[in-house]
Amino acid sequence: MTTHATPAPEQSGSRSAPPSRRRAVHLVRIRNGGLVAFLGLALALISLFVPWLSGDGQQITGLGVTELLDLRAMAPLNFLGLVVLSFLTSVTLFTKLGIFAIANALAASAVLVAHLTFVWVLFSSTDSASPVISGLPSGVSLTYGPVLAAIGFLVVIVGSVSAARTAEYLLPDRAEARLLNRD
């Protein structure tokens, strides 16, 4: 009586790591994008405390610019924008949901455009015969604060896009997602 041994099933050569390892690497990539976005937001928030304007022996921080120009009406809008960015960045950092990363990139893009518009108005009002906004002391010029904030918003956008590229877009309780997660 001869017995035939069945050959062992062949492993597919296209996958180099077991599924649990692939998911861990995938989660690390998403977390890296969220972490980059979070660090960019921290950089933008730190820029509020560094000098935005300097001259004539005085330095005015980002928070001082709003008081100096009497832009208290804009403070709630700025605060709301930062709260929304903080929320979206936190969700991007702690979850794998791509829709929040996309929303964070779009919100940071809108904030960056508004920031650059304000900086342009501020720049055109310093040392000008006909300033766009009044209330600035004479002899002041822009320093590195607005640039630091713009770099922070750019880093938020890059981190969010990176997280969105590696995120999941199917809800885990749907049948389609369960089929994909069996790999």
Coordinates of N, CA and C in Angstrom, one line a residue:
M1 N 0.8 -1.1 0.0 CA 0.0 0.0 0.0 C 0.9 1.2 0.0
T2 N 0.7 2.0 -0.9 CA 1.4 3.2 -1.0 C 0.6 4.4 -0.6
T3 N 1.2 5.2 0.2 CA 0.6 6.4 0.6 C 1.2 7.6 -0.1
H4 N 0.3 8.5 -0.4 CA 0.8 9.7 -1.1 C 0.7 10.8 -0.2
A5 N 1.7 11.5 0.0 CA 1.7 12.7 0.9 C 1.2 13.9 0.0
T6 N 0.3 14.6 0.6 CA -0.1 15.8 -0.2 C 0.9 16.9 0.1
P7 N 1.3 17.6 -1.0 CA 2.2 18.7 -0.8 C 1.7 19.8 0.0
A8 N 2.6 20.4 0.7 CA 2.1 21.6 1.5 C 1.8 22.7 0.6
P9 N 0.7 23.5 1.0 CA 0.4 24.6 0.1 C 1.5 25.6 0.0
E10 N 1.7 26.1 -1.2 CA 2.7 27.1 -1.4 C 2.4 28.4 -0.9
Q11 N 3.3 29.1 -0.3 CA 3.1 30.5 0.1 C 3.3 31.4 -1.1
S12 N 2.4 32.4 -1.1 CA 2.5 33.3 -2.2 C 3.7 34.2 -2.0
G13 N 4.5 34.3 -3.0 CA 5.7 35.1 -2.9 C 5.5 36.6 -2.9
S14 N 4.3 37.1 -3.2 CA 4.1 38.5 -3.3 C 4.0 39.2 -2.0
R15 N 3.8 38.5 -0.9 CA 3.7 39.1 0.4 C 5.0 38.7 1.2
S16 N 5.6 39.7 1.7 CA 6.9 39.5 2.4 C 6.7 39.4 3.9
A17 N 5.6 39.9 4.4 CA 5.4 39.9 5.9 C 4.0 39.3 6.2
P18 N 3.9 38.6 7.4 CA 2.6 38.1 7.7 C 1.6 39.2 7.9
P19 N 0.3 38.9 7.8 CA -0.7 39.9 7.8 C -0.7 40.8 9.1
S20 N -0.4 40.2 10.2 CA -0.4 41.0 11.4 C 0.8 42.1 11.4
R21 N 1.9 41.7 10.8 CA 3.0 42.6 10.7 C 2.7 43.7 9.7
R22 N 2.0 43.4 8.6 CA 1.6 44.4 7.6 C 0.7 45.4 8.2
R23 N -0.3 45.0 9.0 CA -1.2 45.9 9.7 C -0.5 46.8 10.6
A24 N 0.5 46.3 11.4 CA 1.3 47.1 12.3 C 2.1 48.1 11.6
V25 N 2.7 47.8 10.4 CA 3.5 48.8 9.7 C 2.5 49.8 9.1
H26 N 1.3 49.4 8.6 CA 0.3 50.3 8.1 C -0.1 51.3 9.1
L27 N -0.3 50.8 10.3 CA -0.8 51.7 11.4 C 0.4 52.7 11.8
V28 N 1.6 52.2 11.8 CA 2.7 53.1 12.1 C 2.8 54.2 11.0
R29 N 2.6 53.9 9.8 CA 2.6 54.9 8.7 C 1.6 56.0 8.9
I30 N 0.4 55.5 9.3 CA -0.7 56.5 9.6 C -0.4 57.3 10.8
R31 N 0.1 56.7 11.8 CA 0.5 57.4 13.0 C 1.6 58.4 12.7
N32 N 2.6 58.1 11.8 CA 3.6 59.0 11.5 C 3.1 60.2 10.8
G33 N 2.1 60.1 9.9 CA 1.5 61.2 9.3 C 0.7 62.1 10.3
G34 N 0.0 61.4 11.2 CA -0.7 62.2 12.2 C 0.3 62.9 13.2
L35 N 1.4 62.2 13.5 CA 2.4 62.8 14.4 C 3.0 64.1 13.7
V36 N 3.3 64.0 12.4 CA 3.8 65.1 11.7 C 2.8 66.2 11.7
A37 N 1.6 65.9 11.4 CA 0.5 67.0 11.5 C 0.4 67.6 12.8
F38 N 0.5 66.8 13.9 CA 0.4 67.3 15.2 C 1.6 68.2 15.6
L39 N 2.8 67.8 15.1 CA 4.0 68.7 15.3 C 3.9 70.0 14.6
G40 N 3.3 69.9 13.4 CA 3.1 71.2 12.6 C 2.2 72.1 13.3
L41 N 1.1 71.6 13.9 CA 0.1 72.4 14.6 C 0.8 73.0 15.8
A42 N 1.6 72.2 16.5 CA 2.4 72.7 17.7 C 3.3 73.9 17.3
L43 N 3.9 73.7 16.1 CA 4.8 74.8 15.6 C 4.0 76.0 15.3
A44 N 2.9 75.9 14.7 CA 2.0 77.0 14.4 C 1.5 77.7 15.7
L45 N 1.2 76.9 16.7 CA 0.8 77.5 18.0 C 1.9 78.2 18.7
I46 N 3.1 77.6 18.6 CA 4.3 78.3 19.2 C 4.6 79.6 18.6
S47 N 4.3 79.7 17.3 CA 4.5 81.0 16.6 C 3.7 82.2 17.2
L48 N 2.7 81.9 17.9 CA 1.9 83.0 18.5 C 2.7 83.7 19.6
F49 N 3.7 83.0 20.1 CA 4.4 83.6 21.3 C 5.8 84.1 20.9
V50 N 6.1 84.1 19.6 CA 7.4 84.6 19.2 C 7.1 86.0 18.5
P51 N 8.1 86.8 18.3 CA 7.9 88.1 17.7 C 7.4 88.0 16.2
W52 N 6.4 88.8 16.0 CA 5.9 88.9 14.6 C 6.3 90.3 14.0
L53 N 6.4 91.3 14.9 CA 6.8 92.6 14.5 C 7.9 93.1 15.4
S54 N 8.9 93.8 14.9 CA 9.9 94.4 15.7 C 10.4 95.7 15.1
G55 N 10.9 96.5 16.0 CA 11.4 97.8 15.5 C 11.3 98.8 16.7
D56 N 12.1 99.8 16.6 CA 12.1 100.8 17.6 C 12.2 100.3 19.1
G57 N 13.0 99.2 19.2 CA 13.2 98.6 20.5 C 12.0 97.8 21.1
Q58 N 11.0 97.5 20.3 CA 9.9 96.7 20.8 C 9.7 95.5 19.9
Q59 N 9.2 94.4 20.5 CA 8.9 93.2 19.8 C 7.4 92.9 20.1
I60 N 6.6 92.6 19.1 CA 5.2 92.3 19.2 C 5.0 90.9 18.8
T61 N 4.4 90.1 19.7 CA 4.1 88.7 19.4 C 2.9 88.6 18.6
G62 N 2.6 87.4 18.1 CA 1.3 87.1 17.4 C 0.1 87.4 18.2
L63 N 0.1 87.2 19.5 CA -1.0 87.5 20.3 C -1.1 89.0 20.5
G64 N 0.0 89.7 20.5 CA 0.0 91.1 20.7 C -0.5 91.9 19.4
V65 N -0.3 91.3 18.3 CA -0.8 91.9 17.0 C -2.3 92.1 17.0
T66 N -3.0 91.1 17.5 CA -4.5 91.2 17.5 C -4.9 92.3 18.5
E67 N -4.2 92.5 19.6 CA -4.6 93.5 20.5 C -4.2 94.9 20.0
L68 N -3.0 95.0 19.3 CA -2.5 96.2 18.8 C -3.4 96.7 17.7
L69 N -3.9 95.8 16.8 CA -4.7 96.3 15.7 C -6.2 96.3 16.0
D70 N -6.5 95.9 17.3 CA -7.9 95.9 17.7 C -8.7 94.9 16.9
L71 N -8.2 93.7 16.7 CA -8.9 92.7 15.9 C -9.6 91.7 16.9
R72 N -10.1 92.2 17.9 CA -10.8 91.3 18.9 C -12.0 90.6 18.3
A73 N -12.6 91.2 17.2 CA -13.7 90.6 16.5 C -13.3 89.3 15.8
M74 N -12.0 89.2 15.4 CA -11.5 88.1 14.7 C -11.0 87.0 15.7
A75 N -10.8 87.3 16.9 CA -10.3 86.3 17.9 C -11.2 85.0 18.0
P76 N -12.5 85.2 18.0 CA -13.3 83.9 18.1 C -13.2 83.1 16.8
L77 N -13.1 83.7 15.7 CA -12.9 83.0 14.4 C -11.5 82.3 14.4
N78 N -10.5 82.9 14.9 CA -9.1 82.3 15.0 C -9.2 81.2 16.0
F79 N -9.8 81.4 17.1 CA -9.9 80.3 18.1 C -10.7 79.1 17.6
L80 N -11.8 79.3 16.9 CA -12.5 78.3 16.3 C -11.7 77.5 15.3
G81 N -11.0 78.2 14.5 CA -10.1 77.5 13.5 C -9.1 76.6 14.1
L82 N -8.5 77.1 15.2 CA -7.5 76.3 15.9 C -8.1 75.2 16.6
V83 N -9.3 75.3 17.1 CA -10.0 74.2 17.8 C -10.3 73.1 16.8
V84 N -10.8 73.5 15.6 CA -11.1 72.5 14.6 C -9.9 71.8 14.1
L85 N -8.8 72.6 13.9 CA -7.5 72.0 13.5 C -7.0 71.0 14.5
S86 N -7.1 71.4 15.8 CA -6.7 70.5 16.9 C -7.5 69.3 16.9
F87 N -8.8 69.4 16.8 CA -9.6 68.2 16.8 C -9.3 67.2 15.6
L88 N -9.2 67.8 14.4 CA -8.9 67.0 13.3 C -7.6 66.4 13.3
T89 N -6.6 67.1 13.8 CA -5.2 66.6 14.0 C -5.2 65.5 15.0
S90 N -5.9 65.6 16.1 CA -5.9 64.6 17.1 C -6.6 63.3 16.6
V91 N -7.7 63.5 15.9 CA -8.4 62.3 15.3 C -7.5 61.6 14.3
T92 N -6.8 62.4 13.5 CA -5.8 61.9 12.5 C -4.7 61.1 13.2
L93 N -4.3 61.6 14.3 CA -3.2 61.0 15.0 C -3.6 59.7 15.7
F94 N -4.8 59.6 16.2 CA -5.2 58.4 17.0 C -6.1 57.4 16.3
T95 N -6.5 57.7 15.1 CA -7.3 56.7 14.4 C -6.7 56.4 13.0
K96 N -7.4 55.5 12.3 CA -7.0 55.2 10.9 C -8.0 55.7 9.9
L97 N -8.8 56.6 10.3 CA -9.9 57.0 9.4 C -9.4 58.1 8.4
G98 N -9.4 57.8 7.2 CA -8.8 58.7 6.2 C -9.6 60.0 6.0
I99 N -10.9 60.0 6.2 CA -11.8 61.1 6.0 C -11.4 62.3 6.9
F100 N -10.9 62.0 8.1 CA -10.5 63.0 9.0 C -9.2 63.6 8.6
A101 N -8.3 62.8 8.0 CA -7.0 63.3 7.5 C -7.2 64.2 6.3
I102 N -8.1 63.8 5.5 CA -8.4 64.7 4.3 C -9.1 66.0 4.8
A103 N -10.0 65.9 5.7 CA -10.6 67.1 6.3 C -9.6 68.0 6.9
N104 N -8.6 67.4 7.6 CA -7.6 68.2 8.3 C -6.7 68.9 7.3
A105 N -6.3 68.2 6.2 CA -5.5 68.8 5.1 C -6.3 70.0 4.5
L106 N -7.6 69.8 4.2 CA -8.4 70.9 3.6 C -8.5 72.1 4.6
A107 N -8.8 71.8 5.9 CA -8.9 72.9 6.8 C -7.6 73.6 7.0
A108 N -6.5 72.9 7.1 CA -5.1 73.5 7.2 C -4.8 74.3 6.0
S109 N -5.3 73.9 4.8 CA -5.0 74.7 3.6 C -5.8 76.0 3.6
A110 N -7.1 75.9 4.1 CA -7.9 77.2 4.2 C -7.2 78.1 5.2
V111 N -6.8 77.6 6.4 CA -6.1 78.4 7.4 C -4.8 79.0 6.8
L112 N -4.1 78.2 6.0 CA -2.8 78.8 5.5 C -3.1 79.9 4.5
V113 N -4.2 79.8 3.7 CA -4.5 80.9 2.8 C -4.9 82.1 3.5
A114 N -5.7 81.9 4.6 CA -6.2 83.1 5.4 C -4.9 83.7 6.1
H115 N -4.0 82.9 6.6 CA -2.8 83.4 7.3 C -2.0 84.2 6.3
L116 N -1.7 83.6 5.1 CA -0.9 84.3 4.1 C -1.5 85.6 3.7
T117 N -2.9 85.7 3.6 CA -3.6 86.9 3.3 C -3.3 88.0 4.3
F118 N -3.5 87.5 5.6 CA -3.3 88.5 6.7 C -1.8 88.9 6.8
V119 N -0.9 88.0 6.5 CA 0.5 88.4 6.5 C 0.8 89.4 5.4
W120 N 0.2 89.2 4.2 CA 0.4 90.1 3.1 C -0.1 91.5 3.5
V121 N -1.3 91.6 4.1 CA -1.9 92.9 4.5 C -1.0 93.5 5.6
L122 N -0.5 92.7 6.5 CA 0.4 93.2 7.6 C 1.7 93.7 7.0
F123 N 2.2 93.0 6.0 CA 3.5 93.4 5.4 C 3.3 94.7 4.6
S124 N 2.2 94.8 3.9 CA 2.0 96.0 3.1 C 1.6 97.2 4.0
S125 N 1.3 97.0 5.3 CA 1.0 98.1 6.2 C 2.2 98.6 7.0
T126 N 3.3 97.8 7.0 CA 4.5 98.2 7.7 C 5.4 99.1 6.8
D127 N 5.8 100.2 7.4 CA 6.7 101.2 6.7 C 6.1 101.6 5.4
S128 N 4.8 101.9 5.4 CA 4.2 102.3 4.1 C 3.6 103.7 4.3
A129 N 3.6 104.5 3.2 CA 2.9 105.8 3.3 C 1.4 105.7 3.4
S130 N 0.9 104.7 2.7 CA -0.6 104.5 2.8 C -0.8 103.0 3.3
P131 N -0.8 102.8 4.6 CA -1.0 101.4 5.1 C -2.4 100.9 4.8
V132 N -2.5 99.6 4.6 CA -3.8 98.9 4.4 C -4.6 98.9 5.7
I133 N -3.9 98.6 6.8 CA -4.5 98.7 8.1 C -3.7 99.7 9.0
S134 N -4.5 100.4 9.8 CA -3.8 101.4 10.7 C -3.7 100.8 12.1
G135 N -2.9 101.5 12.9 CA -2.7 101.1 14.2 C -1.3 100.5 14.5
L136 N -0.5 100.3 13.5 CA 0.8 99.8 13.7 C 1.8 100.9 14.0
P137 N 2.7 100.7 14.9 CA 3.6 101.8 15.3 C 4.6 102.0 14.1
S138 N 5.1 103.2 13.9 CA 6.0 103.5 12.8 C 7.3 102.8 13.1
G139 N 8.0 102.4 12.0 CA 9.3 101.8 12.1 C 9.3 100.3 12.5
V140 N 8.2 99.6 12.4 CA 8.2 98.2 12.7 C 8.3 97.4 11.4
S141 N 8.8 96.2 11.5 CA 8.9 95.4 10.3 C 8.5 93.9 10.7
L142 N 8.2 93.1 9.8 CA 7.9 91.7 10.1 C 9.1 90.9 10.5
T143 N 8.9 90.0 11.4 CA 10.1 89.1 11.8 C 9.7 87.7 11.4
Y144 N 10.2 86.7 12.1 CA 10.1 85.3 11.7 C 8.8 84.6 12.2
G145 N 8.0 85.3 13.0 CA 6.8 84.7 13.6 C 5.8 84.2 12.5
P146 N 5.4 85.1 11.6 CA 4.5 84.6 10.5 C 5.0 83.5 9.7
V147 N 6.3 83.5 9.4 CA 7.0 82.5 8.6 C 6.9 81.1 9.4
L148 N 7.1 81.2 10.7 CA 7.1 80.0 11.5 C 5.6 79.4 11.5
A149 N 4.6 80.3 11.6 CA 3.2 79.8 11.5 C 2.9 79.2 10.1
A150 N 3.4 79.8 9.1 CA 3.1 79.3 7.7 C 3.8 77.9 7.5
I151 N 5.0 77.8 8.0 CA 5.7 76.5 8.0 C 4.9 75.5 8.8
G152 N 4.4 75.8 9.9 CA 3.6 74.9 10.7 C 2.4 74.4 10.0
F153 N 1.7 75.4 9.4 CA 0.5 75.0 8.6 C 0.8 74.1 7.4
L154 N 2.0 74.3 6.8 CA 2.4 73.5 5.7 C 2.8 72.1 6.2
V155 N 3.4 72.0 7.3 CA 3.7 70.7 7.9 C 2.4 69.9 8.3
V156 N 1.4 70.6 8.8 CA 0.1 70.0 9.0 C -0.5 69.4 7.8
I157 N -0.4 70.2 6.7 CA -0.9 69.7 5.4 C -0.2 68.5 4.9
V158 N 1.1 68.5 5.0 CA 2.0 67.4 4.6 C 1.7 66.1 5.4
G159 N 1.6 66.3 6.7 CA 1.3 65.2 7.6 C -0.1 64.6 7.4
S160 N -1.0 65.5 7.2 CA -2.4 65.0 6.9 C -2.5 64.3 5.6
V161 N -1.9 64.8 4.6 CA -1.9 64.1 3.3 C -1.2 62.7 3.4
S162 N -0.1 62.7 4.1 CA 0.6 61.4 4.3 C -0.3 60.4 5.1
A163 N -1.0 60.9 6.1 CA -1.9 60.0 6.9 C -3.1 59.6 6.0
A164 N -3.6 60.5 5.1 CA -4.7 60.2 4.3 C -4.3 59.1 3.2
R165 N -3.1 59.2 2.8 CA -2.7 58.2 1.7 C -2.6 56.8 2.3
T166 N -2.3 56.6 3.6 CA -2.2 55.3 4.1 C -3.4 54.9 5.0
A167 N -4.4 55.7 5.0 CA -5.5 55.4 5.9 C -6.5 54.4 5.3
E168 N -7.5 54.0 6.1 CA -8.5 53.1 5.6 C -9.8 54.0 5.4
Y169 N -10.5 53.6 4.3 CA -11.7 54.3 4.0 C -13.0 53.5 4.1
L170 N -12.9 52.2 4.4 CA -14.0 51.4 4.6 C -14.3 51.3 6.1
L171 N -15.5 51.3 6.5 CA -15.9 51.1 7.9 C -15.7 49.7 8.3
P172 N -15.1 49.4 9.5 CA -14.7 48.1 9.8 C -15.9 47.1 10.0
D173 N -17.1 47.7 10.2 CA -18.3 46.8 10.4 C -19.0 46.4 9.1
R174 N -18.5 46.9 8.0 CA -19.1 46.6 6.7 C -18.5 45.3 6.2
A175 N -19.2 44.6 5.4 CA -18.8 43.4 4.8 C -17.5 43.5 3.9
E176 N -17.5 44.6 3.2 CA -16.3 44.9 2.3 C -15.0 45.0 3.1
A177 N -15.1 45.7 4.2 CA -13.9 45.9 5.1 C -13.5 44.5 5.7
R178 N -14.5 43.7 6.1 CA -14.1 42.4 6.7 C -13.4 41.5 5.7
L179 N -13.8 41.6 4.5 CA -13.2 40.8 3.4 C -11.8 41.2 3.2
L180 N -11.6 42.5 3.2 CA -10.2 43.1 3.0 C -9.3 42.8 4.1
N181 N -9.8 42.8 5.4 CA -9.0 42.6 6.5 C -8.6 41.2 6.8
R182 N -9.2 40.2 6.1 CA -8.8 38.8 6.3 C -7.4 38.5 5.8
D183 N -6.9 39.3 4.9 CA -5.5 39.1 4.4 C -4.5 38.9 5.4

